[in-house]
Tab-separated table of C-alpha atoms in Angstrom:
chain	number	residue	atom	x	y	z
A	1	MET	CA	111.230	18.469	32.939
A	2	ALA	CA	109.704	19.687	36.200
A	3	LEU	CA	105.972	19.103	36.439
A	4	LEU	CA	105.143	22.795	36.893
A	5	LYS	CA	106.855	23.686	33.596
A	6	GLU	CA	104.843	21.002	31.812
A	7	TRP	CA	101.618	22.216	33.458
A	8	LYS	CA	102.237	25.821	32.419
A	9	LYS	CA	103.066	24.714	28.872
A	10	ILE	CA	99.652	23.039	28.632
A	11	ALA	CA	97.560	25.519	30.637
A	12	TYR	CA	98.952	28.719	29.162
A	13	ASP	CA	99.566	27.558	25.582
A	14	GLU	CA	99.152	30.676	23.446
A	15	LYS	CA	99.068	28.620	20.243
A	16	ALA	CA	96.145	26.482	21.436
A	17	ASN	CA	92.651	26.896	20.051
A	18	LYS	CA	90.751	29.371	22.281
A	19	GLY	CA	87.717	27.060	22.533
A	20	ASP	CA	89.885	24.105	23.547
A	21	LEU	CA	91.673	26.217	26.151
A	22	GLN	CA	88.336	27.454	27.519
A	23	ARG	CA	87.064	23.868	27.805
A	24	PHE	CA	90.348	22.865	29.471
A	25	TRP	CA	89.980	25.583	32.141
A	26	ASN	CA	86.271	24.856	32.694
A	27	ARG	CA	87.117	21.184	33.318
A	28	TYR	CA	90.005	22.182	35.578
A	29	PHE	CA	87.816	24.518	37.668
A	30	GLU	CA	85.256	21.730	38.190
A	31	ILE	CA	87.996	19.367	39.352
A	32	GLU	CA	89.493	22.067	41.579
A	33	LYS	CA	86.079	22.651	43.164
A	34	GLU	CA	85.680	18.912	43.891
A	35	ILE	CA	89.114	18.721	45.544
A	36	TYR	CA	88.399	21.796	47.687
A	37	GLU	CA	85.043	20.343	48.742
A	38	GLN	CA	86.893	17.295	50.056
A	39	LEU	CA	89.684	19.314	51.694
A	40	LEU	CA	87.309	21.756	53.374
A	41	SER	CA	85.040	19.038	54.747
A	42	ASN	CA	87.919	18.107	57.088
A	43	PRO	CA	90.018	21.308	57.271
A	44	ASP	CA	92.204	20.268	60.217
A	45	GLU	CA	93.426	17.035	58.611
A	46	GLU	CA	96.904	17.455	57.143
A	47	VAL	CA	96.845	15.741	53.764
A	48	SER	CA	100.288	14.831	52.455
A	49	GLY	CA	101.990	12.383	50.134
A	50	THR	CA	103.775	12.353	46.817
A	51	VAL	CA	102.269	14.270	43.928
A	52	LYS	CA	101.330	10.962	42.299
A	53	GLU	CA	99.675	9.636	45.518
A	54	LEU	CA	97.608	12.805	45.923
A	55	ALA	CA	96.564	12.656	42.270
A	56	GLU	CA	95.369	9.074	42.829
A	57	LYS	CA	93.670	9.983	46.115
A	58	TYR	CA	91.596	12.674	44.394
A	59	GLY	CA	91.112	10.648	41.203
A	60	GLN	CA	93.110	13.006	38.982
A	61	ASP	CA	96.057	12.831	36.641
A	62	VAL	CA	99.431	14.146	37.811
A	63	MET	CA	99.253	17.260	35.583
A	64	THR	CA	95.904	18.343	37.036
A	65	MET	CA	97.221	17.788	40.563
A	66	THR	CA	100.266	19.890	39.663
A	67	GLY	CA	97.956	22.742	38.629
A	68	PHE	CA	96.033	22.371	41.878
A	69	LEU	CA	99.253	22.411	43.928
A	70	ASP	CA	100.367	25.540	42.067
A	71	GLY	CA	97.071	27.245	42.892
A	72	ILE	CA	96.972	26.364	46.601
A	73	ASN	CA	100.685	26.918	47.290
A	74	ASP	CA	100.314	30.545	48.485
A	75	SER	CA	97.698	29.425	51.025
A	76	LEU	CA	99.744	26.665	52.636
A	77	LYS	CA	101.297	26.875	56.100
A	78	THR	CA	104.568	25.675	54.535
A	79	PRO	CA	104.808	26.171	50.762
A	80	ASN	CA	105.728	23.150	48.629
A	81	PRO	CA	108.790	23.177	46.324
A	82	ILE	CA	106.560	23.472	43.253
A	83	GLU	CA	109.256	24.789	40.888
A	84	GLU	CA	111.269	21.545	41.002
A	85	MET	CA	108.431	19.176	41.890
A	86	GLU	CA	108.341	15.703	40.305
A	87	GLU	CA	105.845	12.820	40.645
A	88	ASP	CA	107.688	11.386	43.658
A	89	THR	CA	108.080	14.712	45.511
A	90	VAL	CA	106.375	14.623	48.908
A	91	VAL	CA	104.015	17.569	49.324
A	92	SER	CA	101.597	18.748	51.993
A	93	LEU	CA	98.186	20.369	51.698
A	94	ALA	CA	98.151	21.815	55.249
A	95	PHE	CA	96.503	25.156	54.511
A	96	ASP	CA	95.900	28.313	56.507
A	97	LYS	CA	92.090	28.639	56.456
A	98	GLU	CA	91.950	32.442	56.522
A	99	LYS	CA	94.705	32.823	53.939
A	100	LEU	CA	93.007	30.286	51.649
A	101	TYR	CA	89.650	32.070	51.898
A	102	LYS	CA	91.260	35.457	51.194
A	103	ASN	CA	93.246	34.081	48.241
A	104	MET	CA	90.045	32.657	46.770
A	105	VAL	CA	88.432	36.093	47.113
A	106	ASP	CA	91.504	37.737	45.576
A	107	ALA	CA	91.344	35.321	42.623
A	108	LYS	CA	87.657	36.222	42.191
A	109	ALA	CA	86.897	32.480	42.458
A	110	ASP	CA	83.335	32.809	43.765
A	111	TRP	CA	82.706	29.115	42.989
A	112	LEU	CA	85.324	28.388	45.678
A	113	TYR	CA	84.812	30.976	48.410
A	114	ASN	CA	81.042	30.347	48.271
A	115	LEU	CA	81.388	26.598	48.869
A	116	PRO	CA	78.973	25.451	51.624
A	117	GLN	CA	81.884	23.828	53.521
A	118	TRP	CA	83.094	27.303	54.532
A	119	ASN	CA	79.955	27.647	56.694
A	120	ASP	CA	81.292	24.882	58.959
A	121	ILE	CA	84.668	26.632	59.241
A	122	PHE	CA	83.695	30.315	59.584
A	123	THR	CA	80.494	32.036	60.607
A	124	PRO	CA	78.821	34.080	57.856
A	125	GLU	CA	79.937	37.226	59.721
A	126	ARG	CA	83.583	36.068	59.753
A	127	GLN	CA	83.380	35.188	56.051
A	128	LYS	CA	82.125	38.699	55.341
A	129	GLU	CA	84.949	40.203	57.458
A	130	LEU	CA	87.597	38.173	55.606
A	131	TYR	CA	86.015	39.078	52.264
A	132	LEU	CA	86.090	42.797	53.072
A	133	GLU	CA	89.626	42.625	54.507
A	134	GLN	CA	90.843	41.083	51.266
A	135	LYS	CA	88.966	43.537	49.050
A	136	LYS	CA	90.265	46.515	51.046
A	137	SER	CA	93.860	45.235	50.944
A	138	GLY	CA	93.926	45.872	47.204
A	139	THR	CA	92.371	49.324	47.457
A	140	ILE	CA	94.722	52.280	47.317
A	141	ILE	CA	93.533	55.225	49.359
A	142	LYS	CA	95.099	58.526	48.413
A	143	GLY	CA	95.739	60.931	51.238
A	144	ALA	CA	94.561	64.528	51.157
A	145	LYS	CA	96.494	66.624	48.659
A	146	ILE	CA	98.825	69.105	50.246
A	147	GLY	CA	98.317	72.632	48.945
A	148	ARG	CA	101.282	74.823	48.086
A	149	ASN	CA	100.485	77.234	50.903
A	150	ASP	CA	99.633	74.595	53.543
A	151	PRO	CA	102.042	73.974	56.416
A	152	CYS	CA	104.645	71.352	55.445
A	153	PRO	CA	103.790	67.872	56.791
A	154	CYS	CA	107.427	67.390	57.868
A	155	GLY	CA	106.743	69.679	60.821
A	156	SER	CA	109.270	72.410	59.951
A	157	GLY	CA	106.652	75.140	60.307
A	158	LYS	CA	107.376	76.442	56.798
A	159	LYS	CA	104.909	76.480	53.938
A	160	TYR	CA	105.012	73.340	51.810
A	161	LYS	CA	106.128	75.310	48.741
A	162	LYS	CA	109.186	76.653	50.616
A	163	CYS	CA	110.122	73.318	52.203
A	164	CYS	CA	109.503	69.787	50.903
A	165	GLY	CA	107.463	70.975	47.921
A	166	ARG	CA	110.537	72.209	46.076
């Protein structure tokens, strides 16, 4: 069975005790934070290896590393083949800094986008810009409502009700 399937079976087990699942995720988020602290302290280094090697490098089990790889995959310069990933699959953690920061904001992971290591990568002003860019990207802004008797926006010169409003 592919590692990702096993990870999802454990992490999203609907039959599991809610308290156990909460403790599982709290532990996972602590581990995730530790890995990001290490990655962000040298952001230009391209970390790569097999899933098992990376798990050993960061002192984790393969399942936890699989969860981490699933979480960071959207922020990588070249996504890893996480769907069919096995222990001996070679993966890379070369991430796009801006994309990673924005994805952390999007995930509402304040324990990650507030890590002190970001201050060495982006100025506080740039962090604020990226934060706002990400927040605005999810905001839907409705245009002004066209009244029945307003000129049609298609440029025909007719009233909206007689043109595109039909």
